[in-house]
Amino acid sequence: MSKIVTIERFIFEHQPDYARGEFTNLLYDIALSAKIISQKTNRAGLTEILGQAGSVNIQGEDQQKLDVYADEIIFKLNDHTGRLCVMASEEREDIIGIPEPYKKGSYVLVYDPLDGSSNIDVNVSIGTIFGIYRCREYDKRGRIEDILQPARRLVGAGYVLYGSSTMLVYTTGTGVHGFTLNPELGEFLLSHENMVLPDPPSYFSVNHAYYSKWEKPVQAYTDWLQGPESPKMSSRYIGSLVADFHRNLLRGGVFYYPGEINKPEGKIRLLYEAGPLALLIDQAGGYASNGCKPILDVEIESLHQRTPFFIGNRSLVHQAEMFFQQYSGK
Ligand code: AHM
Ligand code: MG
């Protein structure tokens, strides 16, 4: 019988040197949140939880009931543990402090509780994305400065994909590892150890409907991807970042959500989406860029800052940067 490795065992055996229980247990807490959200997501059609919750989030988008539920689960499972000093969620306007009387820890959690929410009502894969930082100054921990750190300072990042099966994929800076939820056992089991981006790549992923709104370098890049000079690839786009990212991680490729002429900042959020995925792709041998510089090094000035986003095989993302360079100054 092959060795069965639960996520608990894997995290314990591979914890970084600096992890003293607090960090390891934080990863367990996130895995537990994922199990609960997964269960609710799978039952969404049955429990009439589909549909909008009636509130509008900070991004001006209608919140779906599942978004609200997932946000609350992650918050509630992490507010009292003494491992975090502050959190930030894509669904909330401000930073989330640790409520009294709970103690503050030294880590910081940023998360997009349910990404790809336009896909909830149509039963298409959605996901959760998370990033973990350490507080900047222990004595002053819990401030917005702890949240506004470039992704290069992440000590952990990952996502949960609620697809045909539920998977949790994470890195703590020593490779990318994937776990599949066994629903009978209620356990995440190691299924993809040391994930590495395949080369040659198979897919490019973009919402082509915006072609006429893009700037010249993005149009030229898209033409190049479809032309004879690029590796031969197919096009795939789900519209759920986690699902598009996961497919490309397994098969190789590039995902991009560029800025538009009238919306140069694009749609993807730096803190909750681009940053954590940038660390994952870096650990899998790939690269993420905003078109000019690594996402990992982009300074973050506000909680809900957006960024143009190119992520995938290194050579494909470099090619995008080359088109930006080529057209700059023209
Ligand atoms: P969300 O956080 O509101 O769900 O939005 C982010 C999602 C990503 O998952 C996806 O890549 C993108 O929005 C799709 O946007 P579009 O429909 O414009 O292609
Ligand atoms: Mg999102």
Short mmCIF file of C-alpha atoms and ligand atoms in Angstrom, two decimals:
data_model
loop_
_atom_site.label_atom_id
_atom_site.label_comp_id
_atom_site.label_asym_id
_atom_site.label_seq_id
_atom_site.Cartn_x
_atom_site.Cartn_y
_atom_site.Cartn_z
CA MET A 1 0.00 0.00 0.00
CA SER A 2 1.40 3.42 -0.87
CA LYS A 3 2.01 5.86 1.96
CA ILE A 4 -1.00 8.03 2.80
CA VAL A 5 0.10 11.49 3.87
CA THR A 6 -2.46 13.80 5.42
CA ILE A 7 -1.99 17.54 5.18
CA GLU A 8 -1.41 17.65 8.95
CA ARG A 9 1.44 15.18 8.69
CA PHE A 10 2.95 16.92 5.66
CA ILE A 11 2.82 20.37 7.26
CA PHE A 12 4.34 19.00 10.45
CA GLU A 13 7.18 17.23 8.62
CA HIS A 14 7.90 20.14 6.27
CA GLN A 15 7.42 23.13 8.53
CA PRO A 16 9.94 25.91 7.96
CA ASP A 17 12.74 26.25 10.55
CA TYR A 18 11.23 29.38 12.07
CA ALA A 19 7.79 27.77 12.51
CA ARG A 20 7.09 27.12 16.16
CA GLY A 21 3.64 25.62 16.25
CA GLU A 22 1.96 28.98 15.62
CA PHE A 23 2.60 28.92 11.87
CA THR A 24 1.94 25.21 11.50
CA ASN A 25 -1.35 25.50 13.33
CA LEU A 26 -2.34 28.48 11.22
CA LEU A 27 -2.04 26.28 8.14
CA TYR A 28 -4.23 23.66 9.85
CA ASP A 29 -6.83 26.36 10.58
CA ILE A 30 -6.86 27.38 6.94
CA ALA A 31 -7.24 23.75 5.87
CA LEU A 32 -10.18 23.39 8.27
CA SER A 33 -11.81 26.54 6.83
CA ALA A 34 -11.36 25.02 3.37
CA LYS A 35 -13.13 21.82 4.41
CA ILE A 36 -16.09 23.73 5.79
CA ILE A 37 -16.38 26.03 2.77
CA SER A 38 -16.01 23.03 0.47
CA GLN A 39 -18.85 21.23 2.17
CA LYS A 40 -21.11 24.27 1.88
CA THR A 41 -20.09 24.86 -1.73
CA ASN A 42 -20.91 21.29 -2.70
CA ARG A 43 -24.35 21.60 -1.16
CA ALA A 44 -25.00 25.06 -2.54
CA GLY A 45 -27.68 24.00 -5.01
CA LEU A 46 -29.46 21.96 -2.36
CA THR A 47 -29.55 24.41 0.47
CA GLU A 48 -30.82 27.36 -1.50
CA ILE A 49 -27.73 29.29 -0.62
CA LEU A 50 -27.29 30.28 -4.25
CA GLY A 51 -28.03 33.84 -5.16
CA GLN A 52 -27.10 37.25 -3.91
CA ALA A 53 -26.94 38.19 -0.27
CA GLY A 54 -28.32 41.65 -0.89
CA SER A 55 -25.21 43.57 0.14
CA VAL A 56 -22.54 45.18 -2.02
CA ASN A 57 -18.84 44.78 -1.21
CA ILE A 58 -16.09 47.40 -1.28
CA GLN A 59 -15.39 46.65 -4.96
CA GLY A 60 -18.98 47.69 -5.77
CA GLU A 61 -19.91 44.14 -6.70
CA ASP A 62 -22.96 42.29 -5.48
CA GLN A 63 -21.96 39.83 -2.79
CA GLN A 64 -23.13 36.29 -3.23
CA LYS A 65 -24.34 34.40 -0.17
CA LEU A 66 -21.47 31.99 -0.42
CA ASP A 67 -18.95 34.89 -0.47
CA VAL A 68 -20.34 36.16 2.79
CA TYR A 69 -20.39 32.69 4.31
CA ALA A 70 -16.80 31.90 3.26
CA ASP A 71 -15.57 35.25 4.54
CA GLU A 72 -17.22 34.67 7.90
CA ILE A 73 -15.88 31.12 8.25
CA ILE A 74 -12.29 32.17 7.65
CA PHE A 75 -12.63 35.07 10.04
CA LYS A 76 -14.32 33.04 12.79
CA LEU A 77 -11.84 30.18 12.61
CA ASN A 78 -8.90 32.55 12.93
CA ASP A 79 -9.97 35.41 15.20
CA HIS A 80 -9.42 33.68 18.54
CA THR A 81 -6.41 31.41 18.00
CA GLY A 82 -3.68 33.79 19.14
CA ARG A 83 -1.76 33.17 15.93
CA LEU A 84 -2.78 36.28 13.97
CA CYS A 85 -2.43 39.96 14.76
CA VAL A 86 -4.57 41.24 11.89
CA MET A 87 -6.40 40.03 8.78
CA ALA A 88 -7.67 41.54 5.54
CA SER A 89 -10.33 40.12 3.25
CA GLU A 90 -11.23 41.07 -0.30
CA GLU A 91 -14.82 41.28 0.90
CA ARG A 92 -14.20 43.85 3.65
CA GLU A 93 -13.39 47.51 3.39
CA ASP A 94 -10.95 47.79 6.30
CA ILE A 95 -8.40 45.64 8.01
CA ILE A 96 -9.84 43.10 10.44
CA GLY A 97 -8.48 43.44 13.96
CA ILE A 98 -8.38 40.64 16.51
CA PRO A 99 -11.43 41.15 18.72
CA GLU A 100 -11.17 41.50 22.49
CA PRO A 101 -10.50 39.48 24.63
CA TYR A 102 -8.44 37.34 22.27
CA LYS A 103 -4.66 37.57 22.16
CA LYS A 104 -2.73 38.78 19.14
CA GLY A 105 -0.13 36.57 17.49
CA SER A 106 2.64 37.47 15.11
CA TYR A 107 1.19 36.44 11.74
CA VAL A 108 -0.99 38.26 9.24
CA LEU A 109 -3.61 36.61 7.03
CA VAL A 110 -4.89 38.10 3.76
CA TYR A 111 -7.56 36.26 1.81
CA ASP A 112 -10.04 36.26 -1.01
CA PRO A 113 -12.68 34.01 0.55
CA LEU A 114 -14.47 33.01 -2.62
CA ASP A 115 -12.91 34.00 -5.89
CA GLY A 116 -14.73 33.69 -9.20
CA SER A 117 -18.06 34.51 -7.63
CA SER A 118 -19.77 35.11 -10.98
CA ASN A 119 -19.39 31.36 -11.46
CA ILE A 120 -21.22 30.32 -8.27
CA ASP A 121 -24.73 30.34 -9.70
CA VAL A 122 -23.70 28.35 -12.77
CA ASN A 123 -21.96 25.54 -10.88
CA VAL A 124 -18.48 26.26 -12.23
CA SER A 125 -15.31 25.87 -10.15
CA ILE A 126 -14.48 28.63 -7.66
CA GLY A 127 -11.70 29.04 -5.12
CA THR A 128 -10.21 30.63 -2.03
CA ILE A 129 -6.82 32.38 -2.13
CA PHE A 130 -4.70 33.19 0.93
CA GLY A 131 -1.39 34.73 1.87
CA ILE A 132 0.49 34.78 5.19
CA TYR A 133 2.95 37.48 6.30
CA ARG A 134 4.76 38.04 9.56
CA CYS A 135 4.05 41.28 11.40
CA ARG A 136 6.63 43.99 10.80
CA GLU A 137 7.24 45.04 14.40
CA TYR A 138 6.11 42.72 17.14
CA ASP A 139 5.48 45.46 19.70
CA LYS A 140 3.26 47.41 17.31
CA ARG A 141 1.61 44.44 15.62
CA GLY A 142 -1.89 44.66 14.21
CA ARG A 143 -1.52 47.83 12.13
CA ILE A 144 -2.29 48.33 8.42
CA GLU A 145 1.50 48.42 7.86
CA ASP A 146 1.51 44.69 8.65
CA ILE A 147 -0.87 44.13 5.77
CA LEU A 148 0.68 46.45 3.19
CA GLN A 149 3.77 44.38 2.54
CA PRO A 150 5.03 43.39 -0.91
CA ALA A 151 4.35 39.79 -1.86
CA ARG A 152 8.08 39.03 -1.71
CA ARG A 153 7.65 39.08 2.10
CA LEU A 154 4.95 36.39 2.12
CA VAL A 155 5.97 33.43 4.28
CA GLY A 156 3.17 31.27 2.95
CA ALA A 157 0.53 31.34 0.22
CA GLY A 158 -1.98 29.02 -1.30
CA TYR A 159 -5.39 28.42 -2.71
CA VAL A 160 -8.28 26.03 -2.43
CA LEU A 161 -10.04 24.93 -5.60
CA TYR A 162 -13.64 23.81 -5.24
CA GLY A 163 -13.79 21.79 -8.46
CA SER A 164 -14.69 18.25 -9.44
CA SER A 165 -12.73 17.52 -6.28
CA THR A 166 -11.55 20.00 -3.67
CA MET A 167 -7.82 20.68 -3.65
CA LEU A 168 -5.61 22.74 -1.37
CA VAL A 169 -2.31 23.87 -2.87
CA TYR A 170 0.22 25.80 -0.82
CA THR A 171 3.83 26.88 -0.49
CA THR A 172 5.88 27.98 2.47
CA GLY A 173 8.84 28.76 0.25
CA THR A 174 10.03 25.19 -0.25
CA GLY A 175 8.12 24.08 -3.32
CA VAL A 176 4.43 23.87 -4.14
CA HIS A 177 2.41 20.97 -2.80
CA GLY A 178 -1.14 19.91 -3.56
CA PHE A 179 -3.65 17.96 -1.46
CA THR A 180 -6.96 16.48 -2.52
CA LEU A 181 -9.87 16.33 -0.09
CA ASN A 182 -11.11 12.83 0.55
CA PRO A 183 -14.77 13.52 1.39
CA GLU A 184 -15.27 10.20 3.21
CA LEU A 185 -12.34 10.80 5.55
CA GLY A 186 -12.75 14.57 5.66
CA GLU A 187 -8.98 14.81 5.17
CA PHE A 188 -6.75 16.53 2.64
CA LEU A 189 -4.34 13.87 1.34
CA LEU A 190 -1.07 14.60 -0.44
CA SER A 191 -1.69 14.11 -4.15
CA HIS A 192 0.74 16.50 -5.89
CA GLU A 193 4.13 16.84 -4.20
CA ASN A 194 6.58 19.41 -5.59
CA MET A 195 4.49 20.79 -8.42
CA VAL A 196 6.60 22.20 -11.24
CA LEU A 197 5.31 24.06 -14.29
CA PRO A 198 5.58 21.84 -17.36
CA ASP A 199 7.40 23.05 -20.43
CA PRO A 200 6.37 23.27 -23.26
CA PRO A 201 3.20 24.99 -22.09
CA SER A 202 -0.28 23.96 -23.21
CA TYR A 203 -2.61 26.92 -22.68
CA PHE A 204 -3.01 30.66 -22.76
CA SER A 205 -5.89 32.12 -20.78
CA VAL A 206 -7.41 35.55 -21.18
CA ASN A 207 -10.83 37.09 -21.59
CA HIS A 208 -10.60 37.77 -25.30
CA ALA A 209 -13.83 39.80 -25.29
CA TYR A 210 -11.82 42.80 -24.05
CA TYR A 211 -9.40 42.79 -27.04
CA SER A 212 -10.56 46.14 -28.43
CA LYS A 213 -10.16 47.79 -25.00
CA TRP A 214 -6.52 46.73 -24.57
CA GLU A 215 -3.45 48.80 -25.25
CA LYS A 216 -1.26 47.95 -28.25
CA PRO A 217 1.33 45.82 -26.36
CA VAL A 218 -1.40 43.55 -25.00
CA GLN A 219 -3.01 43.18 -28.40
CA ALA A 220 0.38 42.43 -29.95
CA TYR A 221 1.12 39.87 -27.24
CA THR A 222 -2.23 38.18 -27.81
CA ASP A 223 -1.60 38.06 -31.56
CA TRP A 224 1.86 36.60 -30.87
CA LEU A 225 0.40 33.87 -28.62
CA GLN A 226 -1.86 32.79 -31.47
CA GLY A 227 0.78 33.08 -34.18
CA PRO A 228 3.52 30.78 -35.51
CA GLU A 229 6.33 32.31 -33.37
CA SER A 230 4.94 31.16 -30.01
CA PRO A 231 4.79 27.63 -28.61
CA LYS A 232 1.75 25.84 -30.00
CA MET A 233 -0.95 26.32 -27.37
CA SER A 234 -4.70 26.10 -26.99
CA SER A 235 -6.87 28.77 -25.42
CA ARG A 236 -8.78 28.08 -22.18
CA TYR A 237 -10.59 30.61 -19.98
CA ILE A 238 -12.92 29.76 -17.11
CA GLY A 239 -13.24 33.17 -15.51
CA SER A 240 -12.34 31.79 -12.07
CA LEU A 241 -8.77 32.79 -11.37
CA VAL A 242 -8.02 29.83 -9.11
CA ALA A 243 -9.34 27.34 -11.66
CA ASP A 244 -7.52 29.00 -14.57
CA PHE A 245 -4.32 29.19 -12.51
CA HIS A 246 -4.56 25.58 -11.34
CA ARG A 247 -5.07 24.21 -14.85
CA ASN A 248 -2.09 26.19 -16.15
CA LEU A 249 0.04 25.08 -13.19
CA LEU A 250 -0.63 21.46 -14.10
CA ARG A 251 -0.36 21.84 -17.88
CA GLY A 252 1.86 24.89 -18.37
CA GLY A 253 0.80 28.17 -19.92
CA VAL A 254 0.05 31.80 -19.19
CA PHE A 255 -2.93 33.55 -17.63
CA TYR A 256 -3.26 37.29 -18.02
CA TYR A 257 -5.72 39.95 -16.98
CA PRO A 258 -4.24 43.16 -18.35
CA GLY A 259 -5.21 46.77 -17.82
CA GLU A 260 -7.42 48.46 -20.37
CA ILE A 261 -6.99 51.86 -22.06
CA ASN A 262 -9.65 53.32 -19.77
CA LYS A 263 -8.84 51.10 -16.81
CA PRO A 264 -5.04 50.72 -16.72
CA GLU A 265 -5.02 49.12 -13.28
CA GLY A 266 -6.98 46.07 -14.50
CA LYS A 267 -9.21 44.00 -12.23
CA ILE A 268 -7.06 41.60 -10.21
CA ARG A 269 -6.29 42.60 -6.62
CA LEU A 270 -2.64 42.72 -5.69
CA LEU A 271 -3.00 41.74 -2.04
CA TYR A 272 -5.51 38.91 -2.14
CA GLU A 273 -5.06 37.45 -5.61
CA ALA A 274 -1.94 38.42 -7.57
CA GLY A 275 0.54 38.41 -4.65
CA PRO A 276 -0.14 34.91 -3.25
CA LEU A 277 -0.35 33.37 -6.73
CA ALA A 278 2.92 35.11 -7.66
CA LEU A 279 4.70 33.36 -4.79
CA LEU A 280 3.21 30.01 -5.82
CA ILE A 281 4.25 30.38 -9.46
CA ASP A 282 7.74 31.47 -8.44
CA GLN A 283 8.06 28.33 -6.33
CA ALA A 284 6.82 26.20 -9.24
CA GLY A 285 9.51 27.62 -11.56
CA GLY A 286 7.36 30.28 -13.25
CA TYR A 287 6.99 34.03 -13.06
CA ALA A 288 4.36 36.72 -12.46
CA SER A 289 4.60 40.29 -13.70
CA ASN A 290 2.52 43.43 -13.98
CA GLY A 291 3.98 43.88 -17.47
CA CYS A 292 6.99 45.85 -16.24
CA LYS A 293 8.21 44.28 -13.01
CA PRO A 294 7.72 41.19 -10.84
CA ILE A 295 4.44 41.16 -8.94
CA LEU A 296 6.49 40.06 -5.91
CA ASP A 297 8.17 43.49 -5.87
CA VAL A 298 5.21 45.76 -6.56
CA GLU A 299 4.76 48.21 -3.69
CA ILE A 300 1.35 47.95 -2.14
CA GLU A 301 -0.23 51.22 -1.10
CA SER A 302 -3.82 50.34 -0.40
CA LEU A 303 -5.82 47.32 0.66
CA HIS A 304 -7.83 46.93 -2.51
CA GLN A 305 -5.19 47.98 -5.03
CA ARG A 306 -5.56 46.37 -8.44
CA THR A 307 -2.85 45.37 -10.88
CA PRO A 308 -2.40 44.21 -14.45
CA PHE A 309 -1.44 40.56 -14.11
CA PHE A 310 0.56 38.13 -16.26
CA ILE A 311 1.40 34.77 -14.70
CA GLY A 312 2.72 31.42 -15.90
CA ASN A 313 5.73 29.95 -17.63
CA ARG A 314 8.68 32.30 -17.32
CA SER A 315 9.37 32.58 -21.06
CA LEU A 316 5.73 33.45 -21.84
CA VAL A 317 5.53 36.16 -19.19
CA HIS A 318 8.90 37.59 -20.27
CA GLN A 319 7.52 37.80 -23.78
CA ALA A 320 4.65 39.95 -22.48
CA GLU A 321 7.17 42.25 -20.77
CA MET A 322 9.09 42.51 -24.04
CA PHE A 323 6.00 43.75 -25.86
CA PHE A 324 5.52 46.43 -23.19
CA GLN A 325 9.16 47.48 -23.54
CA GLN A 326 8.93 47.50 -27.32
CA TYR A 327 5.91 49.81 -27.33
CA SER A 328 7.03 52.10 -24.50
CA GLY A 329 7.89 55.53 -25.78
CA LYS A 330 6.04 54.99 -29.07
P1 AHM B 1 -14.04 38.19 -7.99
O1 AHM B 1 -12.95 38.26 -6.95
O2 AHM B 1 -15.07 39.26 -7.83
O3 AHM B 1 -14.62 36.84 -8.10
O4 AHM B 1 -13.35 38.59 -9.41
C1 AHM B 1 -12.17 38.01 -9.82
C2 AHM B 1 -12.43 37.11 -10.98
C3 AHM B 1 -11.29 36.17 -11.23
O5 AHM B 1 -11.52 34.94 -10.60
C4 AHM B 1 -11.31 36.02 -12.72
O6 AHM B 1 -10.03 35.76 -13.23
C5 AHM B 1 -11.85 37.32 -13.20
O7 AHM B 1 -12.55 37.89 -12.14
C6 AHM B 1 -12.78 37.17 -14.35
O8 AHM B 1 -13.20 38.42 -14.80
P2 AHM B 1 -13.92 38.62 -16.22
O9 AHM B 1 -15.29 38.07 -16.07
O10 AHM B 1 -13.88 40.10 -16.46
O11 AHM B 1 -13.10 37.86 -17.25
MG MG B 2 -11.49 37.57 -6.14
#
